[in-house]
């Protein structure tokens, strides 16, 4: 009776390394560092941080730089600029992020994220903050 050969350990190690390599967190943001400027001349990351706290976003999301409970209802928002999609549906652009923030159920009726009644300027401020936070952690080549 023939024995089934054991998988080559080198192949297993290479496969594990390739999987780990795909999980890198050091990737640059998908949109440029100055992408917040495309949101409107008045977009303010400082107001965005204040709005995140006032509107209770930290009840569901962990947002770096904004104090709140340790939340795990929604995804953490510290690496938003590195994600390919907003809410897993929209290509990650500043305009799509603002669209999502203004009315999540209009984009995805099955989302758990409520419409917080944000005006466009408020959504732009929050988007500017979230992009700024991610850009601070981006490595420069």
PDB file of C-alpha atoms in Angstrom:
ATOM      1  CA  UNK A   1       0.000   0.000   0.000  1.00  0.00           C
ATOM      2  CA  UNK A   2       1.367   3.440  -0.956  1.00  0.00           C
ATOM      3  CA  UNK A   3       1.778   6.120   1.633  1.00  0.00           C
ATOM      4  CA  UNK A   4       0.441   9.520   0.835  1.00  0.00           C
ATOM      5  CA  UNK A   5       3.345  11.929   0.779  1.00  0.00           C
ATOM      6  CA  UNK A   6       3.394  14.671   3.377  1.00  0.00           C
ATOM      7  CA  UNK A   7       3.050  18.159   1.984  1.00  0.00           C
ATOM      8  CA  UNK A   8       6.354  19.827   1.526  1.00  0.00           C
ATOM      9  CA  UNK A   9       6.956  22.027   4.568  1.00  0.00           C
ATOM     10  CA  UNK A  10       8.580  24.689   2.436  1.00  0.00           C
ATOM     11  CA  UNK A  11       5.366  25.038   0.430  1.00  0.00           C
ATOM     12  CA  UNK A  12       3.364  25.432   3.630  1.00  0.00           C
ATOM     13  CA  UNK A  13       5.719  28.122   4.902  1.00  0.00           C
ATOM     14  CA  UNK A  14       5.559  29.995   1.583  1.00  0.00           C
ATOM     15  CA  UNK A  15       1.773  29.814   1.571  1.00  0.00           C
ATOM     16  CA  UNK A  16       1.605  31.161   5.137  1.00  0.00           C
ATOM     17  CA  UNK A  17       3.981  34.010   4.295  1.00  0.00           C
ATOM     18  CA  UNK A  18       1.951  34.990   1.250  1.00  0.00           C
ATOM     19  CA  UNK A  19      -1.223  35.090   3.349  1.00  0.00           C
ATOM     20  CA  UNK A  20       0.483  37.225   5.977  1.00  0.00           C
ATOM     21  CA  UNK A  21       1.872  39.501   3.285  1.00  0.00           C
ATOM     22  CA  UNK A  22      -1.643  40.139   2.021  1.00  0.00           C
ATOM     23  CA  UNK A  23      -2.651  41.379   5.493  1.00  0.00           C
ATOM     24  CA  UNK A  24      -0.213  44.295   5.586  1.00  0.00           C
ATOM     25  CA  UNK A  25      -1.452  47.414   7.336  1.00  0.00           C
ATOM     26  CA  UNK A  26       1.267  49.675   5.989  1.00  0.00           C
ATOM     27  CA  UNK A  27      -0.423  50.304   2.659  1.00  0.00           C
ATOM     28  CA  UNK A  28      -0.888  53.959   1.682  1.00  0.00           C
ATOM     29  CA  UNK A  29      -4.368  55.488   1.580  1.00  0.00           C
ATOM     30  CA  UNK A  30      -6.393  54.955  -1.584  1.00  0.00           C
ATOM     31  CA  UNK A  31      -7.017  58.648  -1.997  1.00  0.00           C
ATOM     32  CA  UNK A  32      -4.269  61.275  -1.804  1.00  0.00           C
ATOM     33  CA  UNK A  33      -3.255  63.059   1.379  1.00  0.00           C
ATOM     34  CA  UNK A  34      -4.940  66.250   0.178  1.00  0.00           C
ATOM     35  CA  UNK A  35      -8.202  64.474  -0.740  1.00  0.00           C
ATOM     36  CA  UNK A  36     -10.015  66.335   2.032  1.00  0.00           C
ATOM     37  CA  UNK A  37      -9.490  69.499   0.019  1.00  0.00           C
ATOM     38  CA  UNK A  38     -11.792  68.080  -2.652  1.00  0.00           C
ATOM     39  CA  UNK A  39     -14.640  68.000  -0.148  1.00  0.00           C
ATOM     40  CA  UNK A  40     -15.214  71.717  -0.197  1.00  0.00           C
ATOM     41  CA  UNK A  41     -13.306  74.748   0.873  1.00  0.00           C
ATOM     42  CA  UNK A  42     -14.976  74.869   4.248  1.00  0.00           C
ATOM     43  CA  UNK A  43     -14.496  71.207   5.287  1.00  0.00           C
ATOM     44  CA  UNK A  44     -12.903  71.155   8.724  1.00  0.00           C
ATOM     45  CA  UNK A  45     -11.354  68.070  10.355  1.00  0.00           C
ATOM     46  CA  UNK A  46     -11.621  69.825  13.730  1.00  0.00           C
ATOM     47  CA  UNK A  47     -15.371  70.280  13.343  1.00  0.00           C
ATOM     48  CA  UNK A  48     -15.519  66.701  12.068  1.00  0.00           C
ATOM     49  CA  UNK A  49     -14.001  65.373  15.298  1.00  0.00           C
ATOM     50  CA  UNK A  50     -16.437  67.439  17.329  1.00  0.00           C
ATOM     51  CA  UNK A  51     -19.387  66.185  15.253  1.00  0.00           C
ATOM     52  CA  UNK A  52     -18.282  62.560  15.649  1.00  0.00           C
ATOM     53  CA  UNK A  53     -18.368  63.023  19.420  1.00  0.00           C
ATOM     54  CA  UNK A  54     -21.616  65.054  19.481  1.00  0.00           C
ATOM     55  CA  UNK A  55     -23.576  62.774  17.162  1.00  0.00           C
ATOM     56  CA  UNK A  56     -22.602  59.666  19.107  1.00  0.00           C
ATOM     57  CA  UNK A  57     -20.665  57.914  16.345  1.00  0.00           C
ATOM     58  CA  UNK A  58     -18.432  56.342  19.001  1.00  0.00           C
ATOM     59  CA  UNK A  59     -21.415  54.423  20.367  1.00  0.00           C
ATOM     60  CA  UNK A  60     -20.874  52.047  17.437  1.00  0.00           C
ATOM     61  CA  UNK A  61     -17.443  52.875  15.980  1.00  0.00           C
ATOM     62  CA  UNK A  62     -13.968  53.184  17.410  1.00  0.00           C
ATOM     63  CA  UNK A  63     -12.585  56.449  16.045  1.00  0.00           C
ATOM     64  CA  UNK A  64      -8.928  57.270  16.763  1.00  0.00           C
ATOM     65  CA  UNK A  65      -8.557  60.638  18.424  1.00  0.00           C
ATOM     66  CA  UNK A  66     -12.191  60.792  19.591  1.00  0.00           C
ATOM     67  CA  UNK A  67     -13.016  59.644  23.110  1.00  0.00           C
ATOM     68  CA  UNK A  68     -15.783  57.145  23.480  1.00  0.00           C
ATOM     69  CA  UNK A  69     -16.679  53.673  24.677  1.00  0.00           C
ATOM     70  CA  UNK A  70     -14.886  50.591  23.378  1.00  0.00           C
ATOM     71  CA  UNK A  71     -17.347  49.846  20.595  1.00  0.00           C
ATOM     72  CA  UNK A  72     -17.557  46.909  18.249  1.00  0.00           C
ATOM     73  CA  UNK A  73     -20.986  47.364  16.676  1.00  0.00           C
ATOM     74  CA  UNK A  74     -19.655  49.024  13.525  1.00  0.00           C
ATOM     75  CA  UNK A  75     -16.171  48.771  12.042  1.00  0.00           C
ATOM     76  CA  UNK A  76     -13.303  50.816  13.458  1.00  0.00           C
ATOM     77  CA  UNK A  77     -12.757  53.929  11.360  1.00  0.00           C
ATOM     78  CA  UNK A  78      -9.037  54.481  11.839  1.00  0.00           C
ATOM     79  CA  UNK A  79      -8.012  53.014   8.508  1.00  0.00           C
ATOM     80  CA  UNK A  80     -10.916  54.154   6.366  1.00  0.00           C
ATOM     81  CA  UNK A  81      -8.692  55.687   3.681  1.00  0.00           C
ATOM     82  CA  UNK A  82      -7.040  52.300   3.086  1.00  0.00           C
ATOM     83  CA  UNK A  83     -10.299  50.489   2.386  1.00  0.00           C
ATOM     84  CA  UNK A  84     -11.355  49.886  -1.205  1.00  0.00           C
ATOM     85  CA  UNK A  85     -15.053  50.409  -0.475  1.00  0.00           C
ATOM     86  CA  UNK A  86     -17.257  52.486   1.777  1.00  0.00           C
ATOM     87  CA  UNK A  87     -19.719  50.181   3.543  1.00  0.00           C
ATOM     88  CA  UNK A  88     -18.595  47.366   1.280  1.00  0.00           C
ATOM     89  CA  UNK A  89     -20.609  48.839  -1.615  1.00  0.00           C
ATOM     90  CA  UNK A  90     -19.356  52.200  -2.864  1.00  0.00           C
ATOM     91  CA  UNK A  91     -15.869  52.768  -4.286  1.00  0.00           C
ATOM     92  CA  UNK A  92     -13.965  54.640  -1.596  1.00  0.00           C
ATOM     93  CA  UNK A  93     -13.894  58.245  -2.751  1.00  0.00           C
ATOM     94  CA  UNK A  94     -14.444  61.411  -0.713  1.00  0.00           C
ATOM     95  CA  UNK A  95     -17.773  62.038  -2.482  1.00  0.00           C
ATOM     96  CA  UNK A  96     -19.004  58.502  -1.815  1.00  0.00           C
ATOM     97  CA  UNK A  97     -17.966  58.747   1.825  1.00  0.00           C
ATOM     98  CA  UNK A  98     -19.999  61.953   2.165  1.00  0.00           C
ATOM     99  CA  UNK A  99     -22.941  60.289   0.380  1.00  0.00           C
ATOM    100  CA  UNK A 100     -22.790  57.372   2.817  1.00  0.00           C
ATOM    101  CA  UNK A 101     -22.539  59.593   5.886  1.00  0.00           C
ATOM    102  CA  UNK A 102     -25.514  61.690   4.817  1.00  0.00           C
ATOM    103  CA  UNK A 103     -27.940  58.783   4.371  1.00  0.00           C
ATOM    104  CA  UNK A 104     -26.632  55.221   4.862  1.00  0.00           C
ATOM    105  CA  UNK A 105     -30.037  53.499   4.405  1.00  0.00           C
ATOM    106  CA  UNK A 106     -30.438  55.175   0.995  1.00  0.00           C
ATOM    107  CA  UNK A 107     -27.211  53.490  -0.113  1.00  0.00           C
ATOM    108  CA  UNK A 108     -27.894  50.159   1.594  1.00  0.00           C
ATOM    109  CA  UNK A 109     -31.404  49.608   2.973  1.00  0.00           C
ATOM    110  CA  UNK A 110     -30.158  46.626   5.019  1.00  0.00           C
ATOM    111  CA  UNK A 111     -27.505  48.576   6.919  1.00  0.00           C
ATOM    112  CA  UNK A 112     -27.639  48.895  10.685  1.00  0.00           C
ATOM    113  CA  UNK A 113     -26.222  52.417  10.444  1.00  0.00           C
ATOM    114  CA  UNK A 114     -29.003  54.953  10.906  1.00  0.00           C
ATOM    115  CA  UNK A 115     -29.532  58.185   9.033  1.00  0.00           C
ATOM    116  CA  UNK A 116     -28.101  60.676  11.516  1.00  0.00           C
ATOM    117  CA  UNK A 117     -29.628  63.665   9.731  1.00  0.00           C
ATOM    118  CA  UNK A 118     -26.263  65.105   8.707  1.00  0.00           C
ATOM    119  CA  UNK A 119     -26.191  68.071   6.398  1.00  0.00           C
ATOM    120  CA  UNK A 120     -23.664  67.987   3.537  1.00  0.00           C
ATOM    121  CA  UNK A 121     -21.268  70.374   5.310  1.00  0.00           C
ATOM    122  CA  UNK A 122     -21.335  68.206   8.446  1.00  0.00           C
ATOM    123  CA  UNK A 123     -20.700  65.028   6.438  1.00  0.00           C
ATOM    124  CA  UNK A 124     -17.804  66.762   4.677  1.00  0.00           C
ATOM    125  CA  UNK A 125     -16.311  67.765   8.035  1.00  0.00           C
ATOM    126  CA  UNK A 126     -16.538  64.189   9.319  1.00  0.00           C
ATOM    127  CA  UNK A 127     -15.079  62.815   6.074  1.00  0.00           C
ATOM    128  CA  UNK A 128     -12.221  65.341   6.299  1.00  0.00           C
ATOM    129  CA  UNK A 129     -11.446  64.141   9.831  1.00  0.00           C
ATOM    130  CA  UNK A 130     -11.568  60.461   8.921  1.00  0.00           C
ATOM    131  CA  UNK A 131      -9.294  60.986   5.909  1.00  0.00           C
ATOM    132  CA  UNK A 132      -6.908  63.135   7.912  1.00  0.00           C
ATOM    133  CA  UNK A 133      -6.637  60.484  10.635  1.00  0.00           C
ATOM    134  CA  UNK A 134      -5.740  57.780   8.134  1.00  0.00           C
ATOM    135  CA  UNK A 135      -3.266  60.020   6.333  1.00  0.00           C
ATOM    136  CA  UNK A 136      -1.357  60.656   9.564  1.00  0.00           C
ATOM    137  CA  UNK A 137      -0.529  56.959   9.702  1.00  0.00           C
ATOM    138  CA  UNK A 138       0.396  56.597   6.034  1.00  0.00           C
ATOM    139  CA  UNK A 139       4.026  55.805   5.390  1.00  0.00           C
ATOM    140  CA  UNK A 140       5.882  57.952   2.947  1.00  0.00           C
ATOM    141  CA  UNK A 141       8.095  56.148   0.415  1.00  0.00           C
TER     142      UNK A 141
END
